[in-house]
Coordinates of C-alpha atoms and ligand atoms in Angstrom, one line a residue:
X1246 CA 4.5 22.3 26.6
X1247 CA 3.0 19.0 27.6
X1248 CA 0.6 16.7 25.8
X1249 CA -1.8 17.8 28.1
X1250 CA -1.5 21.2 27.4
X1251 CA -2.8 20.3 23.5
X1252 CA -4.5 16.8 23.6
X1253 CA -6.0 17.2 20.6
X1254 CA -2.7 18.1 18.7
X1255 CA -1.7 14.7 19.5
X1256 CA -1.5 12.4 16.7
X1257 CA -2.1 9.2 18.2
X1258 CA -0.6 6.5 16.2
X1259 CA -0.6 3.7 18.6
X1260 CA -4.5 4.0 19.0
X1261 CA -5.0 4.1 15.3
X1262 CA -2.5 1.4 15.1
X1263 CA -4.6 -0.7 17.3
X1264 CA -7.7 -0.2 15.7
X1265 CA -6.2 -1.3 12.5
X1266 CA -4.9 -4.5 13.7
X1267 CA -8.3 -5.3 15.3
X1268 CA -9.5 -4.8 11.3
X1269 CA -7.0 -7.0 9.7
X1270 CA -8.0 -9.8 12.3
X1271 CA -11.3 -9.4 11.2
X1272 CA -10.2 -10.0 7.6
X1273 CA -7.9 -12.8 8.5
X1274 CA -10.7 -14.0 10.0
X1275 CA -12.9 -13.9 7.3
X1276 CA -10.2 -15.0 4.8
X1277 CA -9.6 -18.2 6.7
X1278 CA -13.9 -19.2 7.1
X1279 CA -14.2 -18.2 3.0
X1280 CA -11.2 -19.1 1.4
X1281 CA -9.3 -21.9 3.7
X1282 CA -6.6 -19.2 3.7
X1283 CA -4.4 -18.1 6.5
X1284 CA -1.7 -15.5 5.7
X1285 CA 2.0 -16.2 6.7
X1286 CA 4.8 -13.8 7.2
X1287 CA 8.7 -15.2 7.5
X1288 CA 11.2 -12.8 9.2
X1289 CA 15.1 -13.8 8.7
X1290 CA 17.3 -11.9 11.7
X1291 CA 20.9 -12.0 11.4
X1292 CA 22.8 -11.9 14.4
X1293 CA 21.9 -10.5 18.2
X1294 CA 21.0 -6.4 17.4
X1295 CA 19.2 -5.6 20.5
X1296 CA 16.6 -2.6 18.4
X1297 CA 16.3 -5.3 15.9
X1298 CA 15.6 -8.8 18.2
X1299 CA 12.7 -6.5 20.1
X1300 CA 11.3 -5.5 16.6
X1301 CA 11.6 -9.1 15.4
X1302 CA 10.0 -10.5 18.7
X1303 CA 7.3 -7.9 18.2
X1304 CA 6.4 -8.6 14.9
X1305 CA 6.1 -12.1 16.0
X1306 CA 3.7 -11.7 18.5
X1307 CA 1.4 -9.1 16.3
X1308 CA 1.5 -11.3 13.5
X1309 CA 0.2 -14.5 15.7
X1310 CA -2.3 -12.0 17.6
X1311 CA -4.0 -11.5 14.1
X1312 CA -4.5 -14.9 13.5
X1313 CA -1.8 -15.3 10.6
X1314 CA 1.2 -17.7 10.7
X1315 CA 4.7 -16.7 11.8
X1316 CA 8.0 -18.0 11.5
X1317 CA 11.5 -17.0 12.6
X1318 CA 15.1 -17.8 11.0
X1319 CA 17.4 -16.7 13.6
X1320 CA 21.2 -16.9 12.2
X1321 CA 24.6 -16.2 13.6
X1322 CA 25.9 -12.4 13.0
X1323 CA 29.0 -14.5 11.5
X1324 CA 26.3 -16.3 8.8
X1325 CA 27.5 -16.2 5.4
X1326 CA 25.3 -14.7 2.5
X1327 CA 24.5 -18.2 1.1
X1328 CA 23.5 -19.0 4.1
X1329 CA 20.9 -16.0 4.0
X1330 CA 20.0 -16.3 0.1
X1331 CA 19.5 -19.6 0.5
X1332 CA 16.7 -19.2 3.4
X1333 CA 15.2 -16.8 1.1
X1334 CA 15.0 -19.1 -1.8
X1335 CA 13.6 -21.2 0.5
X1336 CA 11.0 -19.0 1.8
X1337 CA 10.2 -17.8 -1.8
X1338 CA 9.2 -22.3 -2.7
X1339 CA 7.2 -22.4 0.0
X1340 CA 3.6 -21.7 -0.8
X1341 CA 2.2 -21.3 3.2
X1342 CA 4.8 -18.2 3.0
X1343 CA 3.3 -15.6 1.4
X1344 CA 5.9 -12.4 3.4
X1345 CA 9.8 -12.3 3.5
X1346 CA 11.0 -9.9 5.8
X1347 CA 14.6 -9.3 6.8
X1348 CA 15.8 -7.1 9.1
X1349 CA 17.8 -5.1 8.3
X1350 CA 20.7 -3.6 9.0
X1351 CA 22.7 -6.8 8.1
X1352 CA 26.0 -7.7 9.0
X1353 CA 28.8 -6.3 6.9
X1354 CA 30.0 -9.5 5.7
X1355 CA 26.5 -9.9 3.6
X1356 CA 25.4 -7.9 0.8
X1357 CA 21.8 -6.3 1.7
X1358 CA 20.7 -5.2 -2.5
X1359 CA 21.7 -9.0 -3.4
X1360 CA 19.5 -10.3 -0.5
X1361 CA 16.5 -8.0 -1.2
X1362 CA 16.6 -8.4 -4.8
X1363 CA 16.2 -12.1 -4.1
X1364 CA 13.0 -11.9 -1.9
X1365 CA 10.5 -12.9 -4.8
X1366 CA 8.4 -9.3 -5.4
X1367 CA 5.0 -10.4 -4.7
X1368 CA 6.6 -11.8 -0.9
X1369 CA 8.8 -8.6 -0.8
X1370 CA 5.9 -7.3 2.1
X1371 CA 8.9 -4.7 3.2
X1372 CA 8.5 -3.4 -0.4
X1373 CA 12.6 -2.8 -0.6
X1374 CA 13.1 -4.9 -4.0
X1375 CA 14.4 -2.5 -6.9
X1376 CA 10.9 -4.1 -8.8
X1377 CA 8.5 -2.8 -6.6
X1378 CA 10.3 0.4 -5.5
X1379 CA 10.4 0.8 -9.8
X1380 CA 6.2 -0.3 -9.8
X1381 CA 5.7 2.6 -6.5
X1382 CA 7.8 4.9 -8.9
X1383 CA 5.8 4.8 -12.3
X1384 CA 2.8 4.5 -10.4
X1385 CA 2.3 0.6 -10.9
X1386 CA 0.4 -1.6 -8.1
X1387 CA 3.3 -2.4 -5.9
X1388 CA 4.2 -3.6 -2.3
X1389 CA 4.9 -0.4 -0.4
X1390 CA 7.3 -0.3 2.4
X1391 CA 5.9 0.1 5.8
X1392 CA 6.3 3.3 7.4
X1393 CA 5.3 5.6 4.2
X1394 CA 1.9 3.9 4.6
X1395 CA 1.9 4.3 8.0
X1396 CA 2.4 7.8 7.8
X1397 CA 0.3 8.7 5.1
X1398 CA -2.2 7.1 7.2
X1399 CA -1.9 9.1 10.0
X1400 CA -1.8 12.4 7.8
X1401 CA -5.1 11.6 5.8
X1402 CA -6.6 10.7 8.7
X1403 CA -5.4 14.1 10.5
X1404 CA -6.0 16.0 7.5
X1405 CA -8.7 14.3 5.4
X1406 CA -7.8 14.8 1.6
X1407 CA -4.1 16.0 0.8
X1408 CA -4.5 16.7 -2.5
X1409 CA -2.9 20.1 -3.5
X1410 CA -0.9 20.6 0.1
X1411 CA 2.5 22.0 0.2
X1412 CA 4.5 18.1 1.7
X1413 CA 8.4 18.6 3.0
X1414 CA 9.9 15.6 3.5
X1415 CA 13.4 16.1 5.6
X1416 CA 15.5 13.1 4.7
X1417 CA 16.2 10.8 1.2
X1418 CA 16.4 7.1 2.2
X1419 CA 15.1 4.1 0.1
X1420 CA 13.3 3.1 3.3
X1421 CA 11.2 6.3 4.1
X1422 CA 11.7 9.8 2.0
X1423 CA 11.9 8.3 -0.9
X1424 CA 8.7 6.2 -1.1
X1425 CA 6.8 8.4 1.2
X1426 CA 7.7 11.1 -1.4
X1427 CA 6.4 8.7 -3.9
X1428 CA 2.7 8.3 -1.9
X1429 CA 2.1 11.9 -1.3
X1430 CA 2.6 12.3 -5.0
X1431 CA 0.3 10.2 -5.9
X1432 CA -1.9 11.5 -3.1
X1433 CA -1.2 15.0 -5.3
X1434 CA 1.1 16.7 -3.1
X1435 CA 3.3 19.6 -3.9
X1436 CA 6.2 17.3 -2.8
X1437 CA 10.0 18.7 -1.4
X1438 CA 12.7 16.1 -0.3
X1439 CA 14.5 17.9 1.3
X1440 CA 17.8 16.3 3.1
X1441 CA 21.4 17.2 4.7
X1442 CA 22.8 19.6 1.9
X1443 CA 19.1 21.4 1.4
X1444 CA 20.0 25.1 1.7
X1445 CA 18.0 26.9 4.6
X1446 CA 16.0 23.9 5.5
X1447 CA 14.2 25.9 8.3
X1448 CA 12.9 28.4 5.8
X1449 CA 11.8 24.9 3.5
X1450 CA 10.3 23.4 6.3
X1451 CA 8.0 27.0 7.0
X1452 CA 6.2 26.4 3.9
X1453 CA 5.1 23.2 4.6
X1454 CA 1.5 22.3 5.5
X1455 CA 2.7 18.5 6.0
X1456 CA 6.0 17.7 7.1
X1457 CA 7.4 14.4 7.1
X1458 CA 11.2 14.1 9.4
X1459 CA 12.5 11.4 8.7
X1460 CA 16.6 12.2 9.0
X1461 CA 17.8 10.1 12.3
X1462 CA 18.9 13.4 14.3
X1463 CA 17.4 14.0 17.5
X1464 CA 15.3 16.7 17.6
X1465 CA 16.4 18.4 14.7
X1466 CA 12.9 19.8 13.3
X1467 CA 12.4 22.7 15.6
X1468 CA 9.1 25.0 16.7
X1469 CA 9.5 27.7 14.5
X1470 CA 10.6 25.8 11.3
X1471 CA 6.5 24.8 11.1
X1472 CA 3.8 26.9 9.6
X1473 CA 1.1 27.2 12.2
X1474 CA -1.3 24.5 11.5
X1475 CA 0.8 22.2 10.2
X1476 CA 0.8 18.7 10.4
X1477 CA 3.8 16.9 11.5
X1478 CA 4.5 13.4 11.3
X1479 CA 7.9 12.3 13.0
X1480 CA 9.6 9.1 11.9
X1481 CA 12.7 9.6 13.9
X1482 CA 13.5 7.1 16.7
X1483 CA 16.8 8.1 18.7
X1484 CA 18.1 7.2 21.5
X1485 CA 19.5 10.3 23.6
X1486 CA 21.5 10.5 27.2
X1487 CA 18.9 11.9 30.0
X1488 CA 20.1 14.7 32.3
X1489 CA 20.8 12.6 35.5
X1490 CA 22.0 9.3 33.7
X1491 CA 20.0 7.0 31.5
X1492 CA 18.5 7.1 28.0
X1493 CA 15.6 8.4 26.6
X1494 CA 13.6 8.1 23.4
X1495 CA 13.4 11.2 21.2
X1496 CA 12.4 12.1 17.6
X1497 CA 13.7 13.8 14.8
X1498 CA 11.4 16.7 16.3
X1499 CA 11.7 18.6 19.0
X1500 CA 7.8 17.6 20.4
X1501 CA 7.4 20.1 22.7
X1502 CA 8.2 23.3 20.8
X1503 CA 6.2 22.0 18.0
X1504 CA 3.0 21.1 19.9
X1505 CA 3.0 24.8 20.5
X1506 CA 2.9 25.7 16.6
X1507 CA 1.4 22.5 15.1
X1508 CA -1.9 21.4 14.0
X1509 CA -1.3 17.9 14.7
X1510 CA 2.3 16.4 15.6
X1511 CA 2.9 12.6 16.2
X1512 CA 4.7 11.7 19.3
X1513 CA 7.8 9.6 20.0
X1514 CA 7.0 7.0 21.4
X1515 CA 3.5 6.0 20.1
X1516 CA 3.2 8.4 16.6
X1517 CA 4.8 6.5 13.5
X1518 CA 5.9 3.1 15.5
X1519 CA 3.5 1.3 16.0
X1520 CA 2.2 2.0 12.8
X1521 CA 5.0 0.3 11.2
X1522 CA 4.4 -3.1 12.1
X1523 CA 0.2 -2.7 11.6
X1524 CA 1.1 -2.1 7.7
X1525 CA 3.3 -4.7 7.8
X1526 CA 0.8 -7.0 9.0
X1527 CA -1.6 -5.1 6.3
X1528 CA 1.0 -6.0 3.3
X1529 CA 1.0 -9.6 4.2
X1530 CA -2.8 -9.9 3.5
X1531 CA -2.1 -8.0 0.8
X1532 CA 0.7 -10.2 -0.4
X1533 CA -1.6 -13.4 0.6
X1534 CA -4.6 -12.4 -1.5
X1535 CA -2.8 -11.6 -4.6
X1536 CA -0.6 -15.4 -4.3
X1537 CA -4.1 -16.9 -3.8
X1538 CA -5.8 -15.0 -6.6
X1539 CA -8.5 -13.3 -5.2
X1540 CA -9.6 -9.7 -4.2
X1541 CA -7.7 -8.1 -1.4
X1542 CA -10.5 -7.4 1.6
X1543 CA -11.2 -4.1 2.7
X1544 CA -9.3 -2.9 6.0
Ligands
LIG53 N1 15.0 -2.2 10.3 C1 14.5 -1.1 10.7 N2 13.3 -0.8 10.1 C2 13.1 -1.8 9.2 C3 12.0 -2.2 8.3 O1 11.0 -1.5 8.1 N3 12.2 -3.3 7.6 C4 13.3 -4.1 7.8 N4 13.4 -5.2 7.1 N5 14.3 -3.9 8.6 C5 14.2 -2.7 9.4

């Protein structure tokens, strides 16, 4: 029932994570000796969100650790929506910027569409703008949002080619099961979204030779919902009471029973995470090469 029981079941996505930082300093690197160009990502936080000032603050610090600028617009949670649009507008005149991130969620006083849809696409590194969610759609070079390409990561690398596998992905946000949807697709997936008002999800889930849980409720994917061999790749990060007082970090799988049945199964903490921020870091070279007009280097 432990990791130890199945090390190599274990998806490790904080390793692979690492490894693909170490390769986007490398092509930072080179960028800045051949083309006098550093990469800069912007992140606008509104307001004092403890999840989202340690993501911030960790974004931060991986950015700078990869040689590329970083700046922070820290606001009050009371700031108006001009006062966000018009740091974006801002950020999207100033040519050393080449990523807008805001964190999200926002403050109910500000509306989060009208702020995205302001990022200028080509700086949208989050991918959220209705332009590049419409280019990922129809199949058009886009920015990607973060976590699908983490994920899709992790399962090629776990799984080599995808093409023709049965995907399930449990859970329909613009953020994740939708555009993770959208890769395996184009990766030629069989592709179920499945979500909250699927009927016999378990039975869903069985056929599945990828599954991709990505609903926000802890633990929800259990052992025998998975085919045997199946990979699993868990983008759930909740936050649960531990038997004896204090919290603990779960998934939207239930790890244990899983490992049991699985061919591979990411963990929570250290699976889908860390890979977030690592493609983030990846977009914004992306984003950098195509503002300065030349070819995006291989990573
Ligand atoms: N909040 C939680 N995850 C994310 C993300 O991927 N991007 C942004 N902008 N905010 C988030």
């Amino acid at each position: 029932m432990t990791d130890q029981a199945h090390p190599d079941r274990v998806i490790d996505g904080k390793a692979f994570a690492a490894g693909l930082r170490g390769r986007i300093g490398t092509a930072v690197a080179g960028l800045k000796a051949d083309h006098g160009l550093t990469p800069g990502l912007a992140v606008v936080l509104v307001g004092e969100d403890p999840a989202s000032q340690v993501y911030v603050r960790n974004k931060g610090k991986q950015t700078l650790e990869a040689g590329m600028n970083s700046w922070e617009h820290k606001l009050d949670a009371t700031a108006s929506e001009e006062e966000v649009l018009a740091i974006v507008s801002q950020l999207n005149n100033d040519p050393s910027v080449h990523g807008i991130l805001v964190q999200l969620p926002l403050p109910d006083q500000i509306d989060t569409e009208k702020v995205i849809n302001t990022i200028d696409p080509v700086k949208d590194v989050d991918g959220f703008h209705v332009i590049n969610a419409g280019r990922l759609a129809t199949g058009q070079d886009s920015m990607v949002p973060c976590t699908p390409v983490g994920c899709v990561m992790l399962a090629k690398d776990r799984l080599g080619s995808l093409s023709g596998l049965e995907a399930v992905v449990v859970g329909r946000s613009n953020i994740v099961g939708k555009p993770v949807a959208q890769l395996l697709l184009q990766e030629n997936c069989t592709v179920t979204i499945a979500h909250s008002r699927t009927k016999d999800l378990p039975e869903v889930c069985r056929r599945a030779d990828l599954v991709i849980a990505a609903v926000g409720r802890p633990e929800m994917v259990r052992g025998d919902w998975i085919k045997p061999g199946a990979c699993v790749i868990d983008v759930g990060i909740n936050r649960i009471d531990k038997e004896g007082g204090g919290t603990r970090l779960v998934g939207d799988v239930a790890y244990g029973e899983v490992l049991e049945v699985a061919g591979g199964v990411t963990p929570v903490p250290g699976g889908v995470g860390p890979m977030t921020i690592a493609c983030l870091l990846y977009n914004t070279v992306g984003a950098a090469c195509a503002q300065a007009g030349i070819d995006r280097p291989e990573i």
